Short mmCIF file of C-alpha atoms in Angstrom, two decimals:
data_model
loop_
_atom_site.label_atom_id
_atom_site.label_comp_id
_atom_site.label_asym_id
_atom_site.label_seq_id
_atom_site.Cartn_x
_atom_site.Cartn_y
_atom_site.Cartn_z
CA THR A 13 32.55 100.29 47.94
CA ILE A 14 31.29 99.22 51.27
CA ASP A 15 31.21 101.96 54.03
CA MET A 16 32.03 100.68 57.47
CA SER A 17 29.19 102.18 59.11
CA THR A 18 26.88 100.23 56.73
CA HIS A 19 28.65 97.14 57.60
CA ARG A 20 28.13 97.86 61.15
CA ARG A 21 24.25 98.35 60.79
CA ARG A 22 24.02 95.05 58.83
CA LYS A 23 25.84 93.11 61.67
CA ARG A 24 23.58 94.91 64.39
CA LYS A 25 20.46 94.05 62.30
CA ARG A 26 21.50 90.41 62.16
CA ARG A 27 21.99 90.32 65.95
CA GLU A 28 18.61 91.82 66.48
CA ASP A 29 16.96 89.34 64.22
CA GLN A 30 18.12 86.29 66.26
CA PRO A 31 15.33 84.32 67.76
CA GLU A 32 14.52 84.63 71.54
CA ALA A 33 15.92 81.10 72.26
CA ASN A 34 19.49 82.22 71.32
CA LYS A 35 19.42 85.16 73.66
CA LYS A 36 21.28 85.43 77.03
CA PRO A 37 19.71 83.29 79.73
CA LYS A 38 18.75 84.34 83.16
CA LEU A 39 21.28 85.77 85.82
CA THR A 40 21.62 82.52 87.74
CA GLN A 41 22.23 80.43 84.77
CA ASP A 42 24.66 82.96 83.42
CA ILE A 43 26.75 82.61 86.55
CA GLU A 44 26.55 78.74 86.44
CA ASN A 45 27.62 78.69 83.03
CA ILE A 46 30.70 80.78 83.74
CA LEU A 47 31.69 78.93 86.93
CA PHE A 48 31.26 75.49 85.51
CA ALA A 49 31.88 75.83 81.68
CA VAL A 50 35.03 75.22 79.70
CA PRO A 51 36.82 78.60 79.30
CA ASP A 52 37.02 80.08 75.85
CA ASP A 53 40.15 81.30 74.26
CA ILE A 54 41.18 84.88 75.10
CA SER A 55 41.77 87.31 72.08
CA GLU A 56 43.86 90.39 72.49
CA ILE A 57 42.39 93.81 71.49
CA ASP A 58 43.34 97.40 71.49
CA TYR A 59 42.88 98.88 74.95
CA GLU A 60 41.55 102.27 73.39
CA ALA A 61 38.68 100.07 71.91
CA SER A 62 37.03 99.67 75.24
CA GLN A 63 34.66 102.70 74.97
CA GLU A 64 33.78 102.01 71.34
CA GLU A 65 31.40 99.68 69.59
CA SER A 66 33.34 96.90 68.00
CA VAL A 67 32.57 94.62 65.05
CA GLU A 68 33.06 91.00 65.70
CA GLU A 69 34.33 89.13 62.56
CA LEU A 70 35.75 85.71 62.26
CA LYS A 71 39.20 85.32 61.21
CA PRO A 72 39.38 84.86 57.26
CA ALA A 73 40.56 81.53 56.06
CA TRP A 74 41.68 83.29 52.66
CA ASN A 75 42.63 86.70 51.35
CA ASP A 76 39.68 88.21 49.72
CA GLU A 77 40.53 90.46 46.85
CA ASP A 78 37.41 92.47 47.34
CA ASP A 79 38.94 93.72 50.72
CA GLU A 80 40.91 96.21 48.76
CA ASP A 81 37.78 97.92 47.61
CA VAL A 82 36.74 98.59 51.13
CA VAL A 83 36.91 102.25 51.95
CA VAL A 84 37.64 102.99 55.75
CA ASN A 85 36.85 106.44 57.19
CA LEU A 86 39.78 107.21 59.76
CA VAL A 87 38.09 109.96 61.35
CA ARG A 88 34.72 108.52 62.39
CA THR A 89 35.87 106.98 65.50
CA ARG A 90 38.56 107.63 68.21
CA ARG A 91 39.73 104.10 67.57
CA THR A 92 40.86 104.56 64.13
CA ARG A 93 41.98 108.23 64.27
CA LYS A 94 45.21 107.06 65.58
CA LEU A 95 45.78 105.25 62.49
CA ARG A 96 46.17 108.40 60.37
CA SER A 97 49.49 109.10 58.86
CA PHE A 98 48.80 112.97 59.20
CA VAL A 99 46.18 115.05 60.58
CA GLY A 100 44.21 115.86 57.42
CA GLU A 101 43.91 112.24 56.38
CA GLU A 102 40.28 110.81 56.27
CA LYS A 103 39.76 107.70 54.06
CA ILE A 104 42.16 104.77 53.18
CA ASP A 105 41.45 101.40 51.29
CA GLY A 106 41.15 98.07 52.95
CA LYS A 107 44.76 96.83 52.27
CA SER A 108 46.29 100.06 53.76
CA TYR A 109 44.00 99.74 56.68
CA GLU A 110 45.15 96.07 57.34
CA GLU A 111 48.79 97.23 57.10
CA ARG A 112 48.34 99.95 59.67
CA LEU A 113 46.55 97.68 62.10
CA ARG A 114 49.41 95.26 61.69
CA SER A 115 52.01 97.99 62.25
CA GLN A 116 50.08 99.24 65.33
CA PHE A 117 49.98 95.69 66.91
CA SER A 118 53.72 95.35 66.35
CA SER A 119 54.49 98.61 68.09
CA LEU A 120 52.28 97.55 71.14
CA ASN A 121 53.71 93.96 71.23
CA PRO A 122 57.37 94.29 70.20
CA ASP A 123 58.12 90.75 71.33
CA LEU A 124 55.50 89.19 69.02
CA ASP A 125 55.26 88.71 65.45
CA TRP A 126 52.81 87.49 62.68
CA ALA A 127 53.03 83.91 61.73
CA GLN A 128 54.47 83.39 58.24
CA PRO A 129 53.02 80.99 55.72
CA ASP A 130 56.18 79.40 54.87
CA GLU A 131 56.73 78.27 58.36
CA TYR A 132 54.06 75.60 57.86
CA ILE A 133 55.37 72.10 56.97
CA ALA A 134 53.05 69.92 54.92
CA ASP A 135 51.50 66.91 56.68
CA THR A 136 53.16 63.62 55.51
CA ASP A 137 52.15 61.19 58.07
CA GLY A 138 48.50 62.09 58.80
CA THR A 139 49.18 63.80 61.95
CA ASP A 140 47.17 66.92 60.95
CA ASP A 141 43.93 64.92 61.16
CA ILE A 142 44.68 64.22 64.73
CA LEU A 143 45.81 67.67 65.54
CA ALA A 144 42.61 69.04 64.11
CA THR A 145 40.67 67.60 67.13
CA THR A 146 40.33 69.64 70.33
CA ILE A 147 41.31 66.71 72.55
CA ASP A 148 44.29 67.00 74.82
CA PHE A 149 46.62 64.18 73.95
CA VAL A 150 49.67 65.43 75.72
CA LYS A 151 49.61 68.05 78.59
CA LYS A 152 51.79 70.77 77.72
CA GLU A 153 54.69 71.53 80.22
CA ARG A 154 55.29 75.10 80.78
CA ASP A 155 58.85 76.10 80.75
CA ASP A 156 60.38 78.87 82.91
CA ILE A 157 59.52 82.35 82.15
CA GLU A 158 62.54 84.53 80.79
CA PRO A 159 63.83 87.64 82.69
CA GLY A 160 64.65 90.92 81.13
CA ARG A 161 61.61 91.60 78.96
CA ILE A 162 58.20 90.27 79.43
CA ALA A 163 55.64 89.59 76.59
CA ILE A 164 52.57 91.28 77.77
CA GLY A 165 49.66 92.93 75.95
CA LYS A 166 46.68 95.00 76.77
CA LEU A 167 43.17 93.58 76.62
CA LYS A 168 39.80 95.23 76.93
CA ASP A 169 39.22 96.69 80.34
CA ALA A 170 37.72 94.07 82.81
CA ASN A 171 35.06 96.37 83.84
CA ALA A 172 34.58 98.39 80.63
CA GLU A 173 30.76 97.72 80.76
CA GLU A 174 30.49 99.43 84.23
CA LYS A 175 33.38 100.93 85.68
CA SER A 176 33.38 101.82 89.55
CA ASN A 177 32.07 105.11 90.66
CA SER A 178 34.95 105.28 93.23
CA VAL A 179 38.47 103.79 93.85
CA VAL A 180 38.56 100.16 92.99
CA GLN A 181 39.49 98.72 96.32
CA THR A 182 39.57 95.05 95.21
CA VAL A 183 39.83 92.96 92.07
CA HIS A 184 39.87 89.32 92.53
CA PHE A 185 39.49 86.25 90.25
CA HIS A 186 37.23 83.41 90.98
CA PRO A 187 39.28 80.10 91.36
CA ASN A 188 38.05 78.88 87.95
CA GLY A 189 39.51 82.09 86.30
CA GLU A 190 36.29 82.93 84.38
CA LEU A 191 34.61 85.38 86.85
CA LEU A 192 36.23 88.52 88.21
CA LEU A 193 35.14 90.46 91.17
CA THR A 194 35.50 94.27 91.69
CA SER A 195 34.48 96.30 94.68
CA GLY A 196 34.86 99.95 95.98
CA LEU A 197 33.68 102.63 98.34
CA ASP A 198 30.74 103.22 96.14
CA LYS A 199 29.18 100.19 98.01
CA ARG A 200 28.86 97.83 95.13
CA ILE A 201 30.36 94.66 94.08
CA ARG A 202 30.47 93.84 90.40
CA LEU A 203 30.89 90.55 88.65
CA PHE A 204 32.18 90.13 85.20
CA GLN A 205 32.98 87.31 82.93
CA ALA A 206 36.56 87.76 82.48
CA ASP A 207 37.12 86.22 78.99
CA GLY A 208 39.41 89.13 77.84
CA ILE A 209 37.12 89.68 74.64
CA GLU A 210 33.69 91.09 75.86
CA ASN A 211 34.26 91.02 79.59
CA SER A 212 30.51 91.13 80.00
CA LYS A 213 28.93 92.37 83.28
CA ILE A 214 27.15 89.66 85.10
CA GLN A 215 25.75 91.48 88.09
CA THR A 216 26.08 94.40 90.30
CA VAL A 217 24.99 94.25 94.11
CA PHE A 218 24.47 97.27 96.15
CA PHE A 219 25.12 97.31 100.01
CA SER A 220 23.49 100.48 101.27
CA ASP A 221 25.16 100.47 104.69
CA LEU A 222 28.70 99.34 103.66
CA PRO A 223 31.47 101.21 101.86
CA ILE A 224 33.47 98.24 100.79
CA THR A 225 37.21 98.34 101.72
CA CYS A 226 37.74 94.57 101.20
CA ALA A 227 36.18 91.81 99.28
CA SER A 228 37.28 88.32 98.27
CA PHE A 229 35.97 85.02 96.87
CA SER A 230 36.12 82.06 99.20
CA ALA A 231 38.81 79.44 98.45
CA ASN A 232 36.28 77.31 96.63
CA GLY A 233 34.60 80.25 95.00
CA GLY A 234 31.03 79.52 96.42
CA GLU A 235 30.88 82.87 98.34
CA ILE A 236 32.09 86.50 98.55
CA PHE A 237 33.11 88.03 101.90
CA LEU A 238 33.01 91.69 102.06
CA SER A 239 33.74 94.18 104.74
CA GLY A 240 34.13 97.99 105.31
CA GLY A 241 34.57 100.51 108.10
CA LYS A 242 31.74 98.94 110.04
CA ARG A 243 31.17 96.34 112.80
CA HIS A 244 29.11 94.13 110.45
CA PHE A 245 30.14 92.38 107.32
CA TYR A 246 28.42 90.49 104.47
CA VAL A 247 28.64 87.12 102.85
CA TYR A 248 27.25 86.83 99.35
CA ASP A 249 26.38 83.41 97.86
CA VAL A 250 27.58 83.58 94.14
CA VAL A 251 25.20 80.93 92.70
CA SER A 252 21.90 81.53 94.74
CA SER A 253 22.53 85.47 94.86
CA GLU A 254 21.67 85.06 98.75
CA ILE A 255 23.00 87.71 101.08
CA SER A 256 24.00 87.02 104.65
CA LYS A 257 24.67 89.91 107.09
CA ILE A 258 26.75 89.09 110.05
CA SER A 259 26.01 92.02 112.48
CA SER A 260 28.71 91.16 114.87
CA ILE A 261 30.98 88.35 116.19
CA LEU A 262 29.77 86.91 119.48
CA GLY A 263 32.02 88.24 122.34
CA GLN A 264 33.95 90.76 120.29
CA GLN A 265 33.70 94.32 120.72
CA ASP A 266 35.45 95.69 117.53
CA LYS A 267 33.78 98.88 115.90
CA SER A 268 35.12 97.88 112.35
CA TYR A 269 36.72 95.28 110.18
CA LYS A 270 38.50 97.12 107.29
CA GLN A 271 40.63 94.09 106.19
CA PHE A 272 40.50 90.46 106.16
CA CYS A 273 41.94 87.35 104.46
CA ILE A 274 40.65 83.83 103.86
CA SER A 275 42.69 80.86 104.37
CA PRO A 276 43.59 78.68 101.35
CA ASP A 277 42.06 75.66 102.75
CA ASN A 278 38.74 77.59 103.10
CA LYS A 279 38.39 76.91 106.81
CA TYR A 280 39.23 80.31 108.51
CA VAL A 281 38.71 84.01 108.02
CA ALA A 282 41.14 86.38 109.82
CA LEU A 283 39.70 89.92 110.36
CA VAL A 284 41.69 93.01 111.36
CA GLY A 285 39.96 94.63 114.22
CA ASP A 286 40.61 97.56 116.70
CA ASN A 287 43.70 98.34 118.43
CA GLY A 288 45.95 95.56 116.86
CA ARG A 289 43.35 92.76 117.47
CA ILE A 290 43.19 89.91 114.77
CA VAL A 291 39.90 87.86 114.99
CA ILE A 292 39.91 84.33 113.51
CA ILE A 293 36.27 82.87 112.74
CA SER A 294 35.36 79.71 111.06
CA ARG A 295 34.54 80.39 107.38
CA SER A 296 31.61 77.94 107.32
CA THR A 297 29.86 78.84 110.63
CA ARG A 298 31.02 82.56 111.08
CA LYS A 299 31.73 81.74 114.68
CA TRP A 300 34.60 82.90 116.70
CA VAL A 301 37.69 80.64 117.15
CA THR A 302 40.34 82.79 118.66
CA ASN A 303 42.13 86.15 118.84
CA PHE A 304 45.59 87.20 118.15
CA LEU A 305 46.65 90.46 119.92
CA MET A 306 49.33 92.70 118.57
CA ASN A 307 50.04 96.36 119.12
CA LYS A 308 48.16 99.29 117.59
CA ASN A 309 50.73 99.44 114.61
CA LEU A 310 49.15 96.38 113.02
CA GLY A 311 49.77 96.69 109.22
CA THR A 312 48.58 93.74 107.07
CA ILE A 313 47.94 90.06 107.25
CA THR A 314 48.23 87.13 105.09
CA PHE A 315 47.94 83.11 105.47
CA SER A 316 50.66 80.61 104.59
CA PRO A 317 49.90 78.61 101.54
CA ASP A 318 49.35 75.46 103.77
CA SER A 319 47.00 77.63 106.03
CA ARG A 320 48.84 76.74 109.10
CA TYR A 321 50.27 79.97 109.84
CA LEU A 322 49.19 83.65 109.68
CA TYR A 323 51.63 86.20 109.00
CA ALA A 324 51.20 89.81 110.35
CA THR A 325 53.29 93.00 110.05
CA SER A 326 53.74 95.64 112.72
CA ALA A 327 56.10 98.56 112.46
CA GLY A 328 59.21 97.12 110.92
CA LYS A 329 58.51 93.54 112.17
CA VAL A 330 56.78 90.33 110.88
CA TYR A 331 54.91 88.08 113.34
CA ILE A 332 54.09 84.46 112.46
CA TRP A 333 51.10 83.02 114.44
CA SER A 334 50.18 79.34 114.52
CA ILE A 335 46.63 78.65 114.00
CA ARG A 336 46.78 75.26 115.74
CA LYS A 337 48.68 76.28 118.74
CA LYS A 338 46.90 79.85 118.68
CA LYS A 339 50.09 81.68 119.68
CA CYS A 340 52.88 83.56 117.98
CA VAL A 341 55.73 81.08 117.13
CA ARG A 342 58.08 83.48 115.52
CA GLN A 343 58.93 87.03 114.73
CA PHE A 344 61.63 88.70 112.53
CA ILE A 345 62.88 92.19 111.78
CA ASP A 346 62.12 93.21 108.14
CA TYR A 347 65.58 94.30 107.08
CA GLY A 348 65.95 98.01 106.67
CA SER A 349 62.23 98.66 107.32
CA ILE A 350 60.80 101.12 109.77
CA LYS A 351 57.17 100.41 108.73
CA THR A 352 56.29 97.35 106.73
CA THR A 353 52.91 97.97 104.84
CA ALA A 354 52.48 94.79 102.64
CA ILE A 355 53.56 91.13 102.77
CA ALA A 356 53.09 88.07 100.55
CA ILE A 357 53.95 84.33 100.60
CA SER A 358 54.71 82.55 97.20
CA PRO A 359 52.25 79.70 96.49
CA ASN A 360 55.21 77.28 96.49
CA ASN A 361 56.22 78.68 100.05
CA ASN A 362 59.76 79.41 98.72
CA TYR A 363 59.63 83.17 98.95
CA ILE A 364 58.39 85.86 101.33
CA ALA A 365 58.13 89.41 100.06
CA THR A 366 57.52 92.51 102.06
CA GLY A 367 57.01 95.96 101.09
CA THR A 368 57.65 99.17 103.20
CA GLU A 369 56.50 102.60 103.70
CA GLY A 370 59.45 104.05 101.92
CA GLY A 371 58.84 102.00 98.72
CA LYS A 372 61.57 99.42 99.21
CA VAL A 373 60.54 95.73 98.60
CA ASN A 374 62.46 92.83 100.36
CA ILE A 375 62.50 89.29 98.80
CA TYR A 376 63.46 86.51 101.28
CA ARG A 377 64.26 82.93 100.49
CA ASN A 378 62.22 80.98 102.88
CA ASP A 379 65.09 78.38 103.53
CA LEU A 380 66.58 77.02 106.89
CA THR A 381 68.81 80.10 107.27
CA PHE A 382 65.80 82.37 106.98
CA GLN A 383 63.93 80.33 109.49
CA ASN A 384 66.64 80.15 112.20
CA THR A 385 67.30 83.91 112.54
CA LYS A 386 65.56 86.90 113.90
CA THR A 387 67.39 89.44 111.60
CA PRO A 388 67.42 87.67 108.07
CA VAL A 389 69.03 89.27 105.04
CA PRO A 390 66.77 89.44 101.98
CA ARG A 391 68.01 87.66 98.78
CA LYS A 392 67.06 90.87 96.93
CA GLU A 393 66.28 94.50 97.86
CA LEU A 394 64.33 96.42 95.14
CA PHE A 395 64.24 100.29 95.11
CA ASN A 396 62.24 100.93 92.09
CA LEU A 397 59.51 102.79 93.90
CA THR A 398 59.90 105.60 96.46
CA THR A 399 56.32 105.74 97.80
CA LYS A 400 54.55 103.39 100.20
CA ILE A 401 53.97 99.88 99.00
CA THR A 402 50.18 99.15 99.21
CA SER A 403 49.80 95.97 97.12
CA ILE A 404 51.96 92.99 96.61
CA LYS A 405 51.33 89.48 95.32
CA PHE A 406 52.78 86.34 93.71
CA ASN A 407 51.24 84.62 90.75
CA HIS A 408 50.18 81.05 90.70
CA ASP A 409 53.49 79.42 89.89
CA SER A 410 55.68 81.80 91.88
CA GLN A 411 57.58 82.93 88.81
CA LEU A 412 56.25 86.54 88.98
CA LEU A 413 55.85 89.01 91.85
CA GLY A 414 53.80 92.18 91.34
CA TYR A 415 53.82 95.27 93.57
CA ALA A 416 52.32 98.76 93.64
CA SER A 417 51.91 101.97 95.36
CA ASN A 418 48.72 104.02 95.25
CA GLU A 419 50.39 107.30 96.00
CA LYS A 420 51.91 108.00 92.65
CA ARG A 421 50.82 107.38 89.01
CA GLY A 422 52.20 104.46 87.24
CA CYS A 423 53.80 102.87 90.28
CA PHE A 424 53.59 99.09 89.29
CA ARG A 425 56.20 96.55 88.80
CA LEU A 426 56.62 92.98 87.80
CA VAL A 427 59.63 90.97 89.17
CA HIS A 428 60.96 87.80 87.63
CA LEU A 429 61.73 84.95 89.96
CA PRO A 430 64.11 83.24 90.83
CA THR A 431 66.48 85.96 89.55
CA CYS A 432 64.55 88.74 91.41
CA THR A 433 65.00 91.22 88.61
CA VAL A 434 62.53 93.78 87.59
CA TYR A 435 60.94 93.74 84.03
CA GLN A 436 62.14 97.07 82.33
CA ASN A 437 59.54 97.04 79.54
CA PHE A 438 56.43 97.09 81.75
CA PRO A 439 54.52 99.17 82.50
CA LYS A 440 54.65 101.52 79.58
CA GLU A 441 53.69 105.15 80.01
CA ASN A 442 50.90 105.19 77.39
CA ILE A 443 48.79 102.27 78.90
CA GLY A 444 46.87 104.55 81.38
CA LEU A 445 47.52 102.74 84.70
CA SER A 446 46.98 106.14 86.67
CA ARG A 447 47.39 105.43 90.55
CA VAL A 448 47.20 101.60 91.18
CA SER A 449 44.92 100.72 94.10
CA THR A 450 44.96 96.93 93.76
CA PHE A 451 45.76 94.11 91.40
CA ASP A 452 45.39 90.36 90.89
CA PHE A 453 46.75 87.56 88.71
CA SER A 454 44.35 85.03 87.19
CA PRO A 455 44.55 81.42 88.54
CA ASP A 456 46.27 80.14 85.46
CA GLY A 457 48.63 83.17 85.09
CA THR A 458 47.32 84.25 81.79
CA ARG A 459 45.82 87.61 82.76
CA LEU A 460 46.63 90.44 85.03
CA VAL A 461 44.09 92.80 86.10
CA VAL A 462 44.96 96.12 87.70
CA GLY A 463 42.40 98.44 89.56
CA ASN A 464 43.01 102.05 89.85
CA VAL A 465 41.72 105.26 91.56
CA ARG A 466 39.78 106.17 88.50
CA GLY A 467 37.40 103.31 88.76
CA LYS A 468 38.95 101.22 86.04
CA ALA A 469 40.08 97.61 86.10
CA LEU A 470 42.69 97.22 83.28
CA MET A 471 43.29 93.83 81.84
CA PHE A 472 46.54 92.47 80.50
CA LYS A 473 47.41 89.15 78.71
CA ILE A 474 50.82 87.48 79.81
CA HIS A 475 51.68 85.63 76.57
CA HIS A 476 54.16 83.07 78.36
CA TYR A 477 51.14 81.14 79.92
CA TYR A 478 49.39 80.37 76.58
#
């Protein structure tokens, strides 16, 4: 028999014996490889394995009879203890171990099943030789995601190699989807290779004079903007690792910029200043462009997908500012809201979603009826949460809407569009969401990362987009 610990030692020894040329390159080359390389496939793993050393094995091409002679000690690690049938059970053979892993996978992913050998049809026309290549002959067309139940599974925590020492204030995917940014009040930003397998940490950058409340990649992914409760803010160059400090904006007297957003066309940055002031600067030159003045109850801001307008919330109203005309061109009352705390515009510009202090979410259809009234009625009102909505966002193809509250454990929901119905099978109680502070969808929709107040960034795989 082969003990699993012996197997691990042999694997570790082989890795240590690798020549120096095969080891990980320097930091800058690492980031360049992630930003410009072809992404690898994402494999799903058990979420409790994030703190344990795992053994990477290739998928077997046949069933090895010797596997039955392997003895697995179930009490050696936390990862395998949960596979026990009863408390006193210690060791099982390889075949039983495989069956229990399959059973556990099925329980965590009820909408998926194992492929059956008899489902394969033998090749009769030579197409197998063509399909064995990695060339995309036909671009796959994605059908609409189904309402009711969503097929979603847990991956390794995005920041398992180095979690935050404070609340995760921001998680944000790079535009290519292969790099993930996390930030928090511990004055650090962390970059991870978001492959869903290793999620290797690429870099940690410490800013001694800035507790970070907001951080974001620029629209082209070349820079990271970050701000906090200070008058100054920073711009970090992703490839060169150069840091630029913007001590102040010429002519502006704001004492802090806790929140900002970058326009999708990468031309402007809108910063929330003091007393309801919104400061618009050029993204490239960092020079002042204009100010939008609202009242002191300014809530949150976001750009329209075409970057022509800036949406801002105040009390129970939404104001729409024209970037070109530099003035407010429209306002409307958020239905049933005393204080609107979050807003999002779908990438296809068909929907506007708002979140309120009482936990209600309104989803508006952005049609002519909506645009021609100051008191629009939402297409759907959602009452699934009862505490203040602090985060809201659409995914890349506007088929999913996520929203969350950081005031209570497990307060996160996914909404199907266009039916505007909430998925009832997510989140589950045992996935450890805690209090959700932020979240983000990957640019291709395959992954969802949820940051919480415990410093973790949990990663999930949305199967529909594979």
